[in-house]
mmCIF file of C-alpha atoms and ligand atoms in Angstrom:
data_model
loop_
_atom_site.group_PDB
_atom_site.id
_atom_site.type_symbol
_atom_site.label_atom_id
_atom_site.label_comp_id
_atom_site.label_asym_id
_atom_site.label_seq_id
_atom_site.Cartn_x
_atom_site.Cartn_y
_atom_site.Cartn_z
ATOM 1 C CA VAL A 1 -4.864 10.258 -15.020
ATOM 2 C CA SER A 2 -5.421 6.665 -15.220
ATOM 3 C CA TYR A 3 -9.227 4.881 -14.966
ATOM 4 C CA ILE A 4 -10.164 1.341 -15.431
ATOM 5 C CA LYS A 5 -12.805 1.506 -18.025
ATOM 6 C CA LYS A 6 -13.620 -2.272 -18.129
ATOM 7 C CA LEU A 7 -12.746 -5.408 -16.122
ATOM 8 C CA LYS A 8 -12.969 -8.956 -17.265
ATOM 9 C CA PHE A 9 -12.360 -12.320 -15.339
ATOM 10 C CA SER A 10 -12.474 -15.967 -16.139
ATOM 11 C CA ASN A 11 -11.711 -18.257 -13.293
ATOM 12 C CA PHE A 12 -10.697 -15.844 -10.758
ATOM 13 C CA ARG A 13 -11.031 -17.340 -7.595
ATOM 14 C CA ASN A 14 -14.846 -17.786 -7.110
ATOM 15 C CA LEU A 15 -15.403 -15.395 -10.088
ATOM 16 C CA SER A 16 -16.285 -17.359 -13.334
ATOM 17 C CA ASN A 17 -16.953 -15.234 -16.572
ATOM 18 C CA ILE A 18 -17.154 -11.717 -15.812
ATOM 19 C CA ASN A 19 -17.293 -8.427 -17.895
ATOM 20 C CA VAL A 20 -18.038 -5.482 -16.352
ATOM 21 C CA ASP A 21 -17.860 -1.720 -17.786
ATOM 22 C CA PHE A 22 -17.366 1.023 -15.540
ATOM 23 C CA LYS A 23 -19.289 4.019 -16.116
ATOM 24 C CA ASN A 24 -18.313 6.161 -13.524
ATOM 25 C CA ASN A 25 -15.062 7.022 -11.459
ATOM 26 C CA PHE A 26 -16.882 5.872 -8.323
ATOM 27 C CA VAL A 27 -17.744 2.082 -8.439
ATOM 28 C CA CYS A 28 -19.182 0.141 -5.608
ATOM 29 C CA PHE A 29 -19.343 -3.626 -5.514
ATOM 30 C CA TYR A 30 -22.272 -4.417 -3.076
ATOM 31 C CA GLY A 31 -23.338 -7.739 -1.993
ATOM 32 C CA LYS A 32 -23.538 -10.452 1.185
ATOM 33 C CA ASN A 33 -20.633 -11.955 2.659
ATOM 34 C CA ALA A 34 -18.523 -14.502 0.881
ATOM 35 C CA GLN A 35 -19.753 -13.348 -2.708
ATOM 36 C CA GLY A 36 -16.688 -12.128 -4.459
ATOM 37 C CA LYS A 37 -16.269 -8.533 -3.323
ATOM 38 C CA THR A 38 -12.539 -8.599 -2.036
ATOM 39 C CA ASN A 39 -11.799 -11.288 -5.197
ATOM 40 C CA ILE A 40 -12.727 -8.214 -7.318
ATOM 41 C CA LEU A 41 -10.824 -5.808 -5.843
ATOM 42 C CA GLU A 42 -7.789 -8.220 -5.070
ATOM 43 C CA SER A 43 -7.684 -8.943 -8.773
ATOM 44 C CA ILE A 44 -7.262 -5.198 -9.356
ATOM 45 C CA PHE A 45 -4.402 -4.976 -6.899
ATOM 46 C CA LEU A 46 -2.884 -7.595 -8.587
ATOM 47 C CA LEU A 47 -2.656 -6.271 -11.956
ATOM 48 C CA ALA A 48 -0.935 -2.958 -10.621
ATOM 49 C CA ASN A 49 1.165 -4.755 -8.354
ATOM 50 C CA LEU A 50 2.006 -8.256 -9.413
ATOM 51 C CA LYS A 51 0.896 -9.821 -5.922
ATOM 52 C CA SER A 52 -2.207 -9.877 -3.796
ATOM 53 C CA PHE A 53 -2.877 -7.937 -0.510
ATOM 54 C CA ARG A 54 -3.723 -11.295 1.041
ATOM 55 C CA SER A 55 -2.319 -14.472 -0.245
ATOM 56 C CA SER A 56 1.085 -14.988 -1.512
ATOM 57 C CA ASN A 57 0.369 -18.311 -3.113
ATOM 58 C CA THR A 58 -0.379 -17.410 -6.658
ATOM 59 C CA ILE A 59 -1.883 -20.658 -7.202
ATOM 60 C CA ASP A 60 -4.896 -19.738 -4.897
ATOM 61 C CA PHE A 61 -6.022 -17.189 -7.621
ATOM 62 C CA LEU A 62 -6.911 -20.134 -9.951
ATOM 63 C CA LYS A 63 -10.768 -21.163 -9.376
ATOM 64 C CA ARG A 64 -10.688 -24.461 -7.755
ATOM 65 C CA GLY A 65 -11.160 -27.247 -10.684
ATOM 66 C CA SER A 66 -10.163 -24.910 -13.751
ATOM 67 C CA GLU A 67 -7.215 -25.173 -16.055
ATOM 68 C CA PHE A 68 -6.269 -21.595 -16.172
ATOM 69 C CA SER A 69 -7.427 -17.883 -15.049
ATOM 70 C CA LYS A 70 -7.443 -14.514 -16.324
ATOM 71 C CA VAL A 71 -7.894 -10.885 -15.458
ATOM 72 C CA GLU A 72 -7.789 -8.146 -17.873
ATOM 73 C CA ALA A 73 -8.514 -4.365 -17.413
ATOM 74 C CA VAL A 74 -8.942 -2.020 -20.078
ATOM 75 C CA LEU A 75 -7.528 1.568 -19.028
ATOM 76 C CA GLU A 76 -7.698 4.988 -20.240
ATOM 77 C CA ASP A 77 -5.759 7.878 -19.512
ATOM 78 C CA ASN A 78 -5.777 11.684 -21.397
ATOM 79 C CA ILE A 79 -3.682 10.416 -24.249
ATOM 80 C CA SER A 80 -4.309 6.636 -24.452
ATOM 81 C CA LYS A 81 -6.010 3.382 -23.836
ATOM 82 C CA TYR A 82 -4.351 0.264 -23.077
ATOM 83 C CA SER A 83 -4.858 -3.013 -21.403
ATOM 84 C CA VAL A 84 -3.296 -4.883 -18.809
ATOM 85 C CA CYS A 85 -3.724 -8.567 -18.568
ATOM 86 C CA PHE A 86 -2.646 -11.208 -16.001
ATOM 87 C CA ASN A 87 -2.902 -15.084 -16.812
ATOM 88 C CA LEU A 88 -2.522 -17.984 -14.422
ATOM 89 C CA ASP A 89 -2.415 -21.642 -15.411
ATOM 90 C CA LYS A 90 -2.907 -24.645 -13.528
ATOM 91 C CA ASN A 91 1.059 -25.484 -12.905
ATOM 92 C CA GLY A 92 0.957 -22.108 -11.350
ATOM 93 C CA LYS A 93 2.829 -20.203 -14.443
ATOM 94 C CA ARG A 94 2.164 -16.546 -14.401
ATOM 95 C CA THR A 95 2.057 -14.299 -17.456
ATOM 96 C CA PHE A 96 1.443 -10.264 -17.684
ATOM 97 C CA PHE A 97 0.354 -8.673 -21.138
ATOM 98 C CA LEU A 98 0.529 -5.052 -21.873
ATOM 99 C CA ASP A 99 -1.840 -4.579 -24.909
ATOM 100 C CA ASN A 100 -2.181 -8.257 -25.697
ATOM 101 C CA LYS A 101 1.702 -8.223 -25.780
ATOM 102 C CA LYS A 102 3.528 -10.847 -23.202
ATOM 103 C CA LEU A 103 6.041 -8.920 -21.254
ATOM 104 C CA LYS A 104 9.304 -10.296 -20.985
ATOM 105 C CA SER A 105 10.178 -8.309 -17.897
ATOM 106 C CA ILE A 106 7.287 -7.494 -15.207
ATOM 107 C CA LYS A 107 9.278 -3.989 -14.448
ATOM 108 C CA ASN A 108 7.411 -2.748 -17.706
ATOM 109 C CA ILE A 109 3.835 -3.162 -16.402
ATOM 110 C CA ILE A 110 4.714 -1.794 -12.793
ATOM 111 C CA ASN A 111 3.931 2.097 -12.472
ATOM 112 C CA ARG A 112 1.510 1.560 -15.407
ATOM 113 C CA LEU A 113 -1.381 1.273 -12.910
ATOM 114 C CA MET A 114 -0.854 2.747 -9.863
ATOM 115 C CA ILE A 115 -2.927 1.542 -6.720
ATOM 116 C CA VAL A 116 -3.614 3.003 -3.194
ATOM 117 C CA SER A 117 -5.799 0.280 -1.216
ATOM 118 C CA TYR A 118 -7.555 0.445 1.845
ATOM 119 C CA THR A 119 -8.422 -2.756 3.284
ATOM 120 C CA PRO A 120 -9.925 -4.052 6.889
ATOM 121 C CA ASP A 121 -6.386 -4.818 8.155
ATOM 122 C CA THR A 122 -4.893 -1.296 6.983
ATOM 123 C CA TYR A 123 -4.966 -0.424 10.424
ATOM 124 C CA ASN A 124 -2.034 -2.386 11.308
ATOM 125 C CA LEU A 125 -0.279 0.517 9.568
ATOM 126 C CA ILE A 126 -0.588 2.215 12.792
ATOM 127 C CA ILE A 127 -0.893 -0.641 15.735
ATOM 128 C CA GLY A 128 1.377 -2.921 13.791
ATOM 129 C CA GLU A 129 5.233 -3.017 13.309
ATOM 130 C CA ASP A 130 7.385 -0.429 12.424
ATOM 131 C CA SER A 131 8.446 -2.187 9.326
ATOM 132 C CA LYS A 132 4.813 -1.349 7.956
ATOM 133 C CA ARG A 133 5.313 2.305 8.730
ATOM 134 C CA ARG A 134 8.925 2.053 6.977
ATOM 135 C CA LYS A 135 7.308 0.490 3.759
ATOM 136 C CA PHE A 136 4.744 2.755 3.553
ATOM 137 C CA LEU A 137 7.080 5.851 3.816
ATOM 138 C CA ASP A 138 9.405 3.925 1.167
ATOM 139 C CA LYS A 139 6.526 3.535 -1.431
ATOM 140 C CA ILE A 140 5.815 7.462 -1.054
ATOM 141 C CA ILE A 141 9.533 8.167 -1.595
ATOM 142 C CA PHE A 142 9.426 5.785 -4.686
ATOM 143 C CA SER A 143 7.300 8.144 -6.608
ATOM 144 C CA LEU A 144 9.079 11.226 -5.628
ATOM 145 C CA ASP A 145 12.957 9.829 -5.960
ATOM 146 C CA SER A 146 13.917 7.671 -8.604
ATOM 147 C CA LYS A 147 17.321 6.875 -6.970
ATOM 148 C CA TYR A 148 15.670 5.585 -3.770
ATOM 149 C CA LEU A 149 14.848 2.377 -4.821
ATOM 150 C CA GLU A 150 18.508 1.677 -5.777
ATOM 151 C CA GLU A 151 19.903 3.159 -2.630
ATOM 152 C CA LEU A 152 17.699 0.866 -0.181
ATOM 153 C CA ILE A 153 18.673 -2.283 -2.564
ATOM 154 C CA ASN A 154 22.466 -1.122 -1.995
ATOM 155 C CA TYR A 155 21.979 -0.597 1.929
ATOM 156 C CA ASN A 156 20.490 -3.988 1.786
ATOM 157 C CA LYS A 157 23.605 -5.644 0.257
ATOM 158 C CA VAL A 158 25.825 -3.876 2.415
ATOM 159 C CA LEU A 159 23.740 -5.185 5.424
ATOM 160 C CA LYS A 160 23.538 -8.375 4.214
ATOM 161 C CA ASN A 161 27.626 -8.842 3.838
ATOM 162 C CA ARG A 162 28.211 -7.533 6.997
ATOM 163 C CA ASN A 163 25.716 -10.082 8.860
ATOM 164 C CA VAL A 164 27.490 -12.623 6.908
ATOM 165 C CA SER A 165 30.717 -11.638 8.264
ATOM 166 C CA LEU A 166 29.401 -11.203 11.721
ATOM 167 C CA LYS A 167 28.235 -14.738 11.617
ATOM 168 C CA GLU A 168 31.330 -16.321 10.465
ATOM 169 C CA GLY A 169 33.447 -14.006 12.689
ATOM 170 C CA LYS A 170 35.137 -12.201 10.033
ATOM 171 C CA ASN A 171 36.046 -8.535 10.083
ATOM 172 C CA PHE A 172 32.667 -6.921 9.882
ATOM 173 C CA HIS A 173 34.055 -3.292 10.323
ATOM 174 C CA ILE A 174 35.200 -3.364 6.443
ATOM 175 C CA TRP A 175 31.251 -2.585 5.757
ATOM 176 C CA ASP A 176 30.662 0.055 8.809
ATOM 177 C CA ASP A 177 31.543 3.024 6.467
ATOM 178 C CA LEU A 178 29.294 1.790 3.471
ATOM 179 C CA LEU A 179 26.521 0.667 6.130
ATOM 180 C CA ILE A 180 26.731 4.472 7.650
ATOM 181 C CA LYS A 181 26.800 6.206 4.147
ATOM 182 C CA TYR A 182 23.678 4.510 2.897
ATOM 183 C CA ALA A 183 21.953 4.538 5.868
ATOM 184 C CA LEU A 184 22.228 8.452 6.204
ATOM 185 C CA ILE A 185 21.137 8.951 2.742
ATOM 186 C CA ILE A 186 17.906 6.806 3.441
ATOM 187 C CA SER A 187 17.498 8.550 6.595
ATOM 188 C CA SER A 188 17.776 12.005 5.580
ATOM 189 C CA LYS A 189 15.025 11.157 2.789
ATOM 190 C CA ARG A 190 13.016 9.600 5.455
ATOM 191 C CA PHE A 191 13.131 12.275 7.496
ATOM 192 C CA LYS A 192 11.933 15.117 4.863
ATOM 193 C CA ILE A 193 9.001 12.871 3.950
ATOM 194 C CA VAL A 194 7.816 12.570 7.331
ATOM 195 C CA GLU A 195 8.032 16.320 7.707
ATOM 196 C CA ILE A 196 5.942 16.860 4.901
ATOM 197 C CA ILE A 197 3.312 14.462 5.633
ATOM 198 C CA LYS A 198 3.332 15.556 9.500
ATOM 199 C CA LYS A 199 1.626 19.129 8.463
ATOM 200 C CA ASP A 200 -1.180 17.237 6.413
ATOM 201 C CA LEU A 201 -1.511 14.437 8.749
ATOM 202 C CA LYS A 202 -2.487 16.806 11.734
ATOM 203 C CA ARG A 203 -4.800 18.946 9.267
ATOM 204 C CA LEU A 204 -6.994 15.956 8.217
ATOM 205 C CA TYR A 205 -6.863 14.423 11.568
ATOM 206 C CA LYS A 206 -8.746 17.240 13.255
ATOM 207 C CA LYS A 207 -11.296 17.110 10.604
ATOM 208 C CA PHE A 208 -12.468 13.958 12.528
ATOM 209 C CA PHE A 209 -11.234 14.463 15.870
ATOM 210 C CA GLU A 210 -11.411 18.239 16.885
ATOM 211 C CA ASN A 211 -10.310 17.444 20.772
ATOM 212 C CA SER A 212 -7.330 15.357 19.974
ATOM 213 C CA SER A 213 -3.898 15.651 18.464
ATOM 214 C CA ILE A 214 -1.709 13.780 16.377
ATOM 215 C CA ASP A 215 1.979 13.603 15.353
ATOM 216 C CA ILE A 216 4.098 11.662 13.237
ATOM 217 C CA VAL A 217 7.842 11.153 14.393
ATOM 218 C CA TYR A 218 10.768 9.671 12.864
ATOM 219 C CA LYS A 219 13.555 8.042 14.877
ATOM 220 C CA PRO A 220 16.335 6.615 12.714
ATOM 221 C CA SER A 221 18.155 3.759 14.447
ATOM 222 C CA LEU A 222 21.351 5.302 13.513
ATOM 223 C CA GLY A 223 20.750 8.996 14.000
ATOM 224 C CA PHE A 224 21.473 11.782 11.399
ATOM 225 C CA THR A 225 25.279 12.009 11.606
ATOM 226 C CA LYS A 226 27.995 10.106 10.870
ATOM 227 C CA ILE A 227 29.857 10.740 14.024
ATOM 228 C CA GLU A 228 26.363 9.578 15.834
ATOM 229 C CA ALA A 229 26.127 6.298 13.734
ATOM 230 C CA LEU A 230 29.730 5.361 14.080
ATOM 231 C CA SER A 231 29.422 5.603 17.842
ATOM 232 C CA LYS A 232 26.257 3.995 17.962
ATOM 233 C CA LEU A 233 27.607 0.929 15.836
ATOM 234 C CA LYS A 234 30.383 0.703 18.202
ATOM 235 C CA LYS A 235 28.287 0.326 21.509
ATOM 236 C CA GLN A 236 26.308 -2.347 19.763
ATOM 237 C CA ASN A 237 29.570 -4.284 18.420
ATOM 238 C CA LYS A 238 29.775 -7.162 21.254
ATOM 239 C CA LYS A 239 25.961 -7.882 21.058
ATOM 240 C CA ASP A 240 25.770 -7.884 16.981
ATOM 241 C CA LYS A 241 28.915 -10.562 17.386
ATOM 242 C CA ILE A 242 26.926 -12.862 19.494
ATOM 243 C CA TYR A 243 23.860 -12.595 17.568
ATOM 244 C CA GLY A 244 25.414 -12.706 14.259
ATOM 245 C CA PHE A 245 23.163 -9.759 13.085
ATOM 246 C CA SER A 246 23.595 -6.032 12.742
ATOM 247 C CA SER A 247 21.077 -4.799 15.401
ATOM 248 C CA LEU A 248 20.994 -0.939 14.129
ATOM 249 C CA GLY A 249 20.338 0.510 11.126
ATOM 250 C CA ILE A 250 17.752 2.091 8.756
ATOM 251 C CA HIS A 251 15.834 -1.673 8.781
ATOM 252 C CA ARG A 252 15.494 -0.819 12.450
ATOM 253 C CA ASP A 253 14.224 2.780 11.984
ATOM 254 C CA LYS A 254 11.287 3.941 14.427
ATOM 255 C CA ILE A 255 8.298 5.708 13.019
ATOM 256 C CA GLU A 256 5.807 6.583 15.766
ATOM 257 C CA ILE A 257 2.501 7.886 15.516
ATOM 258 C CA LEU A 258 1.589 9.739 18.681
ATOM 259 C CA VAL A 259 -2.107 10.615 19.679
ATOM 260 C CA ASN A 260 -2.365 13.093 22.588
ATOM 261 C CA LYS A 261 1.512 12.956 22.653
ATOM 262 C CA GLN A 262 1.165 9.352 23.606
ATOM 263 C CA GLU A 263 2.351 6.572 21.073
ATOM 264 C CA ALA A 264 -0.818 5.529 19.246
ATOM 265 C CA LYS A 265 -0.424 1.837 19.186
ATOM 266 C CA ARG A 266 -0.314 1.627 22.851
ATOM 267 C CA GLU A 267 -3.327 3.244 23.451
ATOM 268 C CA ILE A 268 -5.662 4.161 20.946
ATOM 269 C CA SER A 269 -9.234 2.406 19.879
ATOM 270 C CA THR A 270 -9.562 0.386 16.857
ATOM 271 C CA GLY A 271 -11.886 2.780 15.386
ATOM 272 C CA GLN A 272 -9.159 5.638 15.808
ATOM 273 C CA ALA A 273 -6.319 3.661 14.174
ATOM 274 C CA LYS A 274 -8.429 2.856 11.254
ATOM 275 C CA LEU A 275 -9.414 6.170 10.742
ATOM 276 C CA ILE A 276 -5.730 7.535 10.924
ATOM 277 C CA SER A 277 -4.589 4.673 8.600
ATOM 278 C CA PHE A 278 -7.229 5.730 6.099
ATOM 279 C CA ILE A 279 -5.797 9.120 6.480
ATOM 280 C CA LEU A 280 -2.535 8.074 5.829
ATOM 281 C CA LYS A 281 -3.498 6.499 2.792
ATOM 282 C CA ILE A 282 -5.268 9.641 1.625
ATOM 283 C CA LEU A 283 -1.990 11.480 1.935
ATOM 284 C CA LYS A 284 -0.239 8.643 -0.015
ATOM 285 C CA ILE A 285 -2.787 9.330 -2.992
ATOM 286 C CA GLU A 286 -1.854 13.069 -2.395
ATOM 287 C CA LYS A 287 1.940 13.022 -2.239
ATOM 288 C CA ILE A 288 1.988 10.300 -5.245
ATOM 289 C CA ARG A 289 0.013 12.732 -7.284
ATOM 290 C CA GLU A 290 2.236 15.828 -6.279
ATOM 291 C CA PHE A 291 5.633 13.909 -6.808
ATOM 292 C CA SER A 292 4.812 11.506 -9.794
ATOM 293 C CA GLY A 293 1.999 13.422 -11.524
ATOM 294 C CA LYS A 294 0.173 10.339 -11.926
ATOM 295 C CA ASN A 295 -3.056 9.390 -10.677
ATOM 296 C CA PRO A 296 -3.566 6.441 -8.333
ATOM 297 C CA ILE A 297 -6.666 4.261 -8.439
ATOM 298 C CA PHE A 298 -8.443 3.714 -4.906
ATOM 299 C CA ILE A 299 -9.536 0.265 -3.790
ATOM 300 C CA TYR A 300 -11.656 0.586 -0.583
ATOM 301 C CA ASP A 301 -12.531 -2.919 0.625
ATOM 302 C CA ASP A 302 -15.348 -3.167 3.133
ATOM 303 C CA VAL A 303 -16.394 0.213 3.246
ATOM 304 C CA ASN A 304 -18.596 1.513 6.641
ATOM 305 C CA VAL A 305 -17.138 -1.434 9.000
ATOM 306 C CA PHE A 306 -15.808 1.258 11.457
ATOM 307 C CA LEU A 307 -17.471 4.498 10.880
ATOM 308 C CA ASP A 308 -20.588 6.336 11.674
ATOM 309 C CA GLU A 309 -22.556 7.720 8.801
ATOM 310 C CA SER A 310 -21.319 11.434 8.898
ATOM 311 C CA ARG A 311 -17.598 10.371 9.322
ATOM 312 C CA LEU A 312 -17.813 8.117 6.209
ATOM 313 C CA PHE A 313 -19.502 10.725 4.089
ATOM 314 C CA LYS A 314 -16.892 13.453 5.203
ATOM 315 C CA LEU A 315 -13.936 10.530 4.442
ATOM 316 C CA LEU A 316 -15.444 9.900 1.095
ATOM 317 C CA GLU A 317 -16.169 13.658 0.336
ATOM 318 C CA ILE A 318 -12.146 14.025 0.807
ATOM 319 C CA ILE A 319 -11.467 11.135 -1.775
ATOM 320 C CA LYS A 320 -13.897 11.971 -3.954
ATOM 321 C CA GLU A 321 -12.604 15.677 -4.377
ATOM 322 C CA LYS A 322 -9.228 14.223 -5.422
ATOM 323 C CA ASP A 323 -11.101 13.266 -8.808
ATOM 324 C CA ILE A 324 -9.563 9.926 -8.690
ATOM 325 C CA GLN A 325 -11.274 6.457 -9.553
ATOM 326 C CA ILE A 326 -12.757 4.886 -6.599
ATOM 327 C CA ILE A 327 -13.510 1.256 -6.292
ATOM 328 C CA ALA A 328 -15.078 0.029 -3.353
ATOM 329 C CA SER A 329 -16.900 -2.925 -1.921
ATOM 330 C CA SER A 330 -19.621 -3.102 0.845
ATOM 331 C CA VAL A 331 -21.979 -5.121 2.489
ATOM 332 C CA ASP A 332 -24.589 -2.400 2.499
ATOM 333 C CA ASN A 333 -25.849 -0.697 -0.348
ATOM 334 C CA SER A 334 -28.484 2.001 1.523
ATOM 335 C CA LEU A 335 -25.668 4.169 2.470
ATOM 336 C CA PHE A 336 -24.537 4.519 -1.176
ATOM 337 C CA LYS A 337 -27.926 5.212 -2.446
ATOM 338 C CA SER A 338 -28.849 7.745 0.248
ATOM 339 C CA LEU A 339 -25.327 9.665 0.265
ATOM 340 C CA PHE A 340 -23.953 9.271 -3.383
ATOM 341 C CA SER A 341 -27.091 8.475 -5.362
ATOM 342 C CA ASP A 342 -26.189 10.427 -8.437
ATOM 343 C CA SER A 343 -22.704 9.450 -8.190
ATOM 344 C CA VAL A 344 -21.935 5.833 -7.593
ATOM 345 C CA GLN A 345 -22.219 3.145 -9.920
ATOM 346 C CA LEU A 346 -23.480 -0.079 -7.937
ATOM 347 C CA ILE A 347 -22.794 -3.593 -9.138
ATOM 348 C CA THR A 348 -24.253 -6.303 -6.915
ATOM 349 C CA VAL A 349 -22.173 -9.210 -6.313
ATOM 350 C CA SER A 350 -23.998 -12.579 -6.203
ATOM 351 C CA GLU A 351 -22.025 -15.974 -6.008
ATOM 352 C CA GLY A 352 -19.348 -14.894 -8.126
ATOM 353 C CA SER A 353 -21.514 -13.008 -10.757
ATOM 354 C CA LEU A 354 -22.659 -9.393 -11.144
ATOM 355 C CA ILE A 355 -25.743 -7.792 -11.669
ATOM 356 C CA ASN A 356 -25.608 -3.991 -12.353
ATOM 357 C CA GLU A 357 -28.165 -1.913 -11.138
HETATM 358 N N1 ATP B 401 -9.601 -20.001 -5.664
HETATM 359 C C1 ATP B 401 -10.711 -20.183 -5.433
HETATM 360 N N2 ATP B 401 -11.745 -20.969 -5.857
HETATM 361 C C2 ATP B 401 -13.112 -20.895 -5.903
HETATM 362 N N3 ATP B 401 -13.380 -20.040 -4.628
HETATM 363 C C3 ATP B 401 -12.653 -19.392 -4.173
HETATM 364 C C4 ATP B 401 -11.056 -19.210 -4.455
HETATM 365 N N4 ATP B 401 -10.387 -18.367 -3.600
HETATM 366 C C5 ATP B 401 -11.799 -17.961 -2.925
HETATM 367 N N5 ATP B 401 -12.929 -18.600 -3.183
HETATM 368 C C6 ATP B 401 -14.159 -18.048 -2.545
HETATM 369 O O1 ATP B 401 -14.528 -16.779 -2.679
HETATM 370 C C7 ATP B 401 -15.575 -16.371 -1.874
HETATM 371 C C8 ATP B 401 -15.817 -15.002 -1.978
HETATM 372 O O2 ATP B 401 -14.449 -14.516 -1.349
HETATM 373 P P1 ATP B 401 -14.520 -12.992 -1.156
HETATM 374 O O3 ATP B 401 -13.495 -12.839 0.007
HETATM 375 O O4 ATP B 401 -14.434 -12.095 -2.350
HETATM 376 O O5 ATP B 401 -15.921 -12.200 -0.394
HETATM 377 P P2 ATP B 401 -16.611 -11.152 0.008
HETATM 378 O O6 ATP B 401 -17.732 -10.944 -0.941
HETATM 379 O O7 ATP B 401 -15.470 -10.152 0.079
HETATM 380 O O8 ATP B 401 -17.224 -11.297 1.182
HETATM 381 P P3 ATP B 401 -16.911 -10.674 2.927
HETATM 382 O O9 ATP B 401 -18.195 -9.311 2.757
HETATM 383 O O10 ATP B 401 -17.043 -11.542 3.841
HETATM 384 O O11 ATP B 401 -15.780 -9.974 2.944
HETATM 385 C C9 ATP B 401 -15.137 -17.326 -0.612
HETATM 386 O O12 ATP B 401 -16.284 -17.700 -0.295
HETATM 387 C C10 ATP B 401 -14.323 -18.006 -0.795
HETATM 388 O O13 ATP B 401 -14.138 -19.316 -0.338
HETATM 389 MG MG1 MG B 402 -14.779 -9.196 1.603
#
């Protein structure tokens, strides 16, 4: 069980010098638009994932006009207290520290701090490309299966070799067996996790939409058996040669969300998509906990931009029951005051500075 106890910033985006103590496991940064709320949440995400949820350009983190940028979090779990820190200089050089010791490999910091985030564009998980849903499933599988990452890497290597052979007009069939071997391993794991999630997705969805049904269906591009996979690959040979690319494989797997038996992304409303994607994030928290025994921290940017009060309350109650740390941002604080007056620590963000309430 990890909790952030303290957060420090220097020159991170519009935040100059901030030092904040979290007195509660439910913290909400509140403030008007463009004050720095999302920047704060982004910095926490960065400490855990070594990248941002919005910008891929590291140098963007540096407060304009400053020489360096620094973010540090002090964390506490059942047995220890430790700190993770990110430094960035004006040349774009990033350094990570664990307990003030410079990390040689960033692998050492990954998994120390696990974050599940919900941001305003998370609903793309429902209405966006299948790749988004594949990534979502894969991340859950990582937390229960230590071999899975390697299997995905191996698959991608074989795929790359096969594609090179296709492009160069060489014999690409020599890669078929391996491609299928890894594809089938990965498909069976993806299938299993979808079956596990399915029940919980239905259960949670019913709490919000009583008269509607939901399902999640996994459709592996190569099927489930070697015979099926071989014949599918064969049918595609001509096309693949023309395009110089393997058009089938787990990189093309479909994961469909069905609402009232219709493919969700084709017909649901934005609000529905947001709620379903939120439920998927809750399931991610549940599964990570169940499988890895670790408690992720939940980051929730822009609370209440799509739900009515009773639904939002229900949603927050569901996450709060999980007994994890929730770090949220909102442009509205009255709601928090009325719903969670005793249990939320409200911190006002104004022009890159903080005011504790
Ligand atoms: N590198 C940077 N240097 C200085 N300021 C920056 C930098 N990057 C972003 N900002 C500024 O930080 C401000 C706050 O951004 P942020 O996304 O945190 O706002 P917010 O409080 O979440 O607002 P909203 O309610 O609109 O989502 C923005 O106005 C942006 O211009
Ligand atoms: Mg914001």
